[in-house]
Short mmCIF file of C-alpha atoms and ligand atoms in Angstrom, two decimals:
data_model
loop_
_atom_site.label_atom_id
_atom_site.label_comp_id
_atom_site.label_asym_id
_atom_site.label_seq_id
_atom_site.Cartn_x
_atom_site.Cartn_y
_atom_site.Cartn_z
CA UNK A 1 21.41 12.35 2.57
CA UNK A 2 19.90 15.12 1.49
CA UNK A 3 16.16 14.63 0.06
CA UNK A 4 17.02 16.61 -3.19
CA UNK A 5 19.68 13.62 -3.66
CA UNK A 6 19.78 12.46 -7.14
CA UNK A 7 17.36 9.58 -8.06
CA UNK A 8 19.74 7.26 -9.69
CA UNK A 9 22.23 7.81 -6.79
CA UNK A 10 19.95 5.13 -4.93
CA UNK A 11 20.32 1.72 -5.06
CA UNK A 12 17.18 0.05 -6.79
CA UNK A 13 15.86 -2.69 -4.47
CA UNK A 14 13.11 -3.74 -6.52
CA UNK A 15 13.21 -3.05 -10.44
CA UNK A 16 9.98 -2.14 -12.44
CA UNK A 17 10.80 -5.39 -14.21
CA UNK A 18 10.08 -7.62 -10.47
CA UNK A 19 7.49 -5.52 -9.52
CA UNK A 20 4.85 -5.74 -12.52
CA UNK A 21 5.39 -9.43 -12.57
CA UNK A 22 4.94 -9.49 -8.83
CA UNK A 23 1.42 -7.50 -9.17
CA UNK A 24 0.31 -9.46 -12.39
CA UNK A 25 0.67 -12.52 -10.08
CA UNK A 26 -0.74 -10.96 -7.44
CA UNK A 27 -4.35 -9.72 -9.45
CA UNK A 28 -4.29 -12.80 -10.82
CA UNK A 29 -4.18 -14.44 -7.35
CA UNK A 30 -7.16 -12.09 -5.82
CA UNK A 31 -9.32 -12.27 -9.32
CA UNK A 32 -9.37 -16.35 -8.28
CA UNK A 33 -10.14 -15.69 -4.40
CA UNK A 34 -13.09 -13.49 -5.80
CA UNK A 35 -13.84 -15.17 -8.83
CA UNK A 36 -18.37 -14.12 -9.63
CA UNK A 37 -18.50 -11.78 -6.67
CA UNK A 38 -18.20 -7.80 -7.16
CA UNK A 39 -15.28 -6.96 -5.03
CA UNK A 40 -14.92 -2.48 -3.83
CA UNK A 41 -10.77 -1.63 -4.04
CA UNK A 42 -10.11 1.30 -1.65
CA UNK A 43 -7.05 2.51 -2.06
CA UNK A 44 -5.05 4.40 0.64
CA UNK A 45 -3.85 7.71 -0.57
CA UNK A 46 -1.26 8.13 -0.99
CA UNK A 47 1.43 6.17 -1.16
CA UNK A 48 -0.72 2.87 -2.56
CA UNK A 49 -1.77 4.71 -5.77
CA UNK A 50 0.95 3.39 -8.28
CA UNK A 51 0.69 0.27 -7.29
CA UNK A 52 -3.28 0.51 -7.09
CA UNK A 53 -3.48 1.22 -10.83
CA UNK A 54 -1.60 -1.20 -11.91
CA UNK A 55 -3.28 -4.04 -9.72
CA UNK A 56 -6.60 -3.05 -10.86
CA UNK A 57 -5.67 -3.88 -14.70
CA UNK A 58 -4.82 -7.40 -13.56
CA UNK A 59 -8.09 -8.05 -12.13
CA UNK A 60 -10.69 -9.87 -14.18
CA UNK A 61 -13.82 -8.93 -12.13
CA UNK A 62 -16.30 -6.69 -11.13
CA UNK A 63 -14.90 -3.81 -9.45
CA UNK A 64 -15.57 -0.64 -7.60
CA UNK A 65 -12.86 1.61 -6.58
CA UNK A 66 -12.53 4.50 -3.70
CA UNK A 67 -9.53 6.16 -1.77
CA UNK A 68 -9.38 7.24 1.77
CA UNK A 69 -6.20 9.08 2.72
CA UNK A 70 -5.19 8.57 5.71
CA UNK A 71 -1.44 9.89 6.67
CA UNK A 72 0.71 8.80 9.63
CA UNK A 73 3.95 10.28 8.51
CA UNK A 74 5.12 13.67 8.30
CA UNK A 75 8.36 14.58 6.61
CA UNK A 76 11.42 12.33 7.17
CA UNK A 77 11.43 8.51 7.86
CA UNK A 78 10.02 7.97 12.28
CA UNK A 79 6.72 7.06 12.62
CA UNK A 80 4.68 10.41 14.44
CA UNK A 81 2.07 7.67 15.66
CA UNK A 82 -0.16 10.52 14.90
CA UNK A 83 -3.27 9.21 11.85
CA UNK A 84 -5.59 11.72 10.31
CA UNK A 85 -7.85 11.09 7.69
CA UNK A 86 -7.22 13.64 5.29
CA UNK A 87 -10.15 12.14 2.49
CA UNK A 88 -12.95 9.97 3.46
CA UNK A 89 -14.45 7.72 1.56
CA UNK A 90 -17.25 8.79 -1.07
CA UNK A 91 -19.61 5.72 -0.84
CA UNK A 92 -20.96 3.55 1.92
CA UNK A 93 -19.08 0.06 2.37
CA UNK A 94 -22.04 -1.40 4.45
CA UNK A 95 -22.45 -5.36 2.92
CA UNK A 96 -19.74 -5.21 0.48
CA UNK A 97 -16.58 -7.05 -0.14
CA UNK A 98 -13.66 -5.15 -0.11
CA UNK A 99 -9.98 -5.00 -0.81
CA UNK A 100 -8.09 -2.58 0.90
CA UNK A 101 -4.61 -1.55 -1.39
CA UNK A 102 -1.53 -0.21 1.03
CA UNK A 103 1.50 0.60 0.16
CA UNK A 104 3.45 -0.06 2.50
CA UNK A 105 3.35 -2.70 6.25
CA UNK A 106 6.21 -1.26 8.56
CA UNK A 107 5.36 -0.87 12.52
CA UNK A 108 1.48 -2.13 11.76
CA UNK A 109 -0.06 1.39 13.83
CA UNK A 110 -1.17 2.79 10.53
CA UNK A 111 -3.07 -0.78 9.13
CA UNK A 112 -4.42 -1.39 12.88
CA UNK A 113 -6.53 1.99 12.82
CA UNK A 114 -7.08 1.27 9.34
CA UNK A 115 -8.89 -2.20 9.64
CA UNK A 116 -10.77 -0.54 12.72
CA UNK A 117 -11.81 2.45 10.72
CA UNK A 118 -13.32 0.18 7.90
CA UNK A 119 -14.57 -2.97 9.88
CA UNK A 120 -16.92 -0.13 11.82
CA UNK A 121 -18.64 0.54 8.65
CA UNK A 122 -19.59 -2.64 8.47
CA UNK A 123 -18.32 -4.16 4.88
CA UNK A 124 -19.53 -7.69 4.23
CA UNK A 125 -16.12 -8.81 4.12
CA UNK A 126 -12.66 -7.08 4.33
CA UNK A 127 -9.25 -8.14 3.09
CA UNK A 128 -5.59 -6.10 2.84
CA UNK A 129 -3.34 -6.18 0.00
CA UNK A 130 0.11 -4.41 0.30
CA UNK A 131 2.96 -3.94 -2.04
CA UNK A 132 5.72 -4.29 0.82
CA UNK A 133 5.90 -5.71 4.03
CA UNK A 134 8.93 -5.18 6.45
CA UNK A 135 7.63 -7.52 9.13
CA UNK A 136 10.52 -7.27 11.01
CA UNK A 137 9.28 -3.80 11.83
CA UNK A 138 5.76 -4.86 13.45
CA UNK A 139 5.01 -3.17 16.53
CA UNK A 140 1.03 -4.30 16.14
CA UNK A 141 0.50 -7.50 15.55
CA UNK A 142 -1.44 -7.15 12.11
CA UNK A 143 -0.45 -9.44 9.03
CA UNK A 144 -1.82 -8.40 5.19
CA UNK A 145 -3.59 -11.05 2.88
CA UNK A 146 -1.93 -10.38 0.01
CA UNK A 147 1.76 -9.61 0.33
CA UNK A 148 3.45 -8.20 -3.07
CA UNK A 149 7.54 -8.07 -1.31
CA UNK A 150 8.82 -9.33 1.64
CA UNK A 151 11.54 -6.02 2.59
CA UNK A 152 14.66 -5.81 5.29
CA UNK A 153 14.43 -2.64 7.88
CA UNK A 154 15.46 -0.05 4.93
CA UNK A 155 13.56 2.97 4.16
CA UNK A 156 12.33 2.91 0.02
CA UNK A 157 11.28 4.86 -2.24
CA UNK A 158 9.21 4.85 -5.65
CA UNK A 159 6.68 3.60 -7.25
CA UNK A 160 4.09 5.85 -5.14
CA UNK A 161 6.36 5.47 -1.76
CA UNK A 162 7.84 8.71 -0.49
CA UNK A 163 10.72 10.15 1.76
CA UNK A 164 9.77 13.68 2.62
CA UNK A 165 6.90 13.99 -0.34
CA UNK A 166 9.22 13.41 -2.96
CA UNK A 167 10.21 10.48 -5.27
CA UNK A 168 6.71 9.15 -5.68
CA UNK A 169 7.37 9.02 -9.53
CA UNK A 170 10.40 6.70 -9.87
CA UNK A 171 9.62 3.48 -12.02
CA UNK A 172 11.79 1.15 -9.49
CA UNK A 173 11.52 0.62 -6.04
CA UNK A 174 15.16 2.38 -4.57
CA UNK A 175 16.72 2.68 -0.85
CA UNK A 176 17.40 5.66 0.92
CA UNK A 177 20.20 5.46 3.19
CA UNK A 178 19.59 6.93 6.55
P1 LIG B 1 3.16 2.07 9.92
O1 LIG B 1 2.02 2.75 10.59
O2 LIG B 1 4.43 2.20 10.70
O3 LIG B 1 2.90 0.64 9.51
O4 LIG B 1 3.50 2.94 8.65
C1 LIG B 1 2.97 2.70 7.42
C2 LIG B 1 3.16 3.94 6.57
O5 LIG B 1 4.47 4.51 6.79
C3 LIG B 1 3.11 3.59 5.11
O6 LIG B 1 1.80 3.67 4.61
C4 LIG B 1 4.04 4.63 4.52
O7 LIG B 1 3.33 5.81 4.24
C5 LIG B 1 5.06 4.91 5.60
N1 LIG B 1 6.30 4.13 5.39
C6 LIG B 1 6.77 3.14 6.16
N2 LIG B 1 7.93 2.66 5.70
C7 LIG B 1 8.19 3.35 4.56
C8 LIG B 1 9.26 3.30 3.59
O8 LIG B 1 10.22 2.51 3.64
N3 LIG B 1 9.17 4.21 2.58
C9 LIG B 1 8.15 5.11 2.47
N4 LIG B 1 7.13 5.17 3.34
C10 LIG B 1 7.15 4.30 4.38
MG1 LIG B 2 1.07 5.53 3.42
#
């Protein structure tokens, strides 16, 4: 497949329908975990930005938001096992309590340098939220605590996710066949 392959020639895996009642649960879930504390979302650019937006009007608390980008993927769909933080964060995390919003759990290399990154800078506590999770995929043992989809070994698009920089926009979550 070509990436300039039409949109709607993809299968939808997940339709905009599942996936807003999926995060609605899931903000309501985390605004009871953190229920009277301030909690600090950092979101990681950019694939976790759809979803980030829409989490963050389902939680009832007091929040503080960042983004660190932080790419491991060039064009196409293999892992380059290569990370580079291409925006760092803007504030100090040192004491607080925060969320970290992915996108996406596949081989686990990407969250593993991620939760090292962060846990060096001290927060007061640290949790993971992701929208998918192909754990069938790990290569690094690493598990998320908030999970919005279990996913099969199939590369998606939408909603924020990418193949090749493009697709970010589409409402539902689709499958690009390799
Ligand atoms: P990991 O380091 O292999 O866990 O890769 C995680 C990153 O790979 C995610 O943050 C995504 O940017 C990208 N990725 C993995 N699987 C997919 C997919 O199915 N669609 C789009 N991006 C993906
Ligand atoms: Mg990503």
């Amino acid at each position: 497949m070509g990436a300039a392959a039409r949109a709607e020639e993809l299968k939808v895996l997940l339709s905009r329908q599942k996936i807003a009642r999926r995060v609605r649960a899931l903000g309501a879930q985390i605004t009871a975990d953190y229920r009277g504390r301030p909690l600090h979302v950092i979101g990681i650019l950019k694939g976790s930005w759809v979803f980030m937006a829409d989490l963050l009007r389902h939680l009832d608390l007091d929040v503080t938001v960042d983004f660190l980008g932080f790419a491991s993927y060039g064009l196409g769909t293999a892992s380059s096992g290569e990370i580079r933080i291409t925006k760092d964060l803007d504030a100090s995390i040192e004491g607080l309590e925060v969320l970290i919003v992915e996108d996406i759990l596949d081989t686990g290399r990407t969250f593993n340098h991620l939760e090292r990154f962060l846990a060096a800078h001290r927060p007061k506590s640290l949790k993971v939220s992701t929208l998918l999770d192909k754990p069938t995929r790990r290569i690094v043992p690493v598990r998320a605590d908030y999970v919005g989809f279990e996913i099969p070994d199939v590369f998606v698009v939408g909603y924020g996710l990418d193949f090749g920089h493009r697709y970010r926009n589409l409402p539902d979550i689709r499958i690009v066949q390799p």
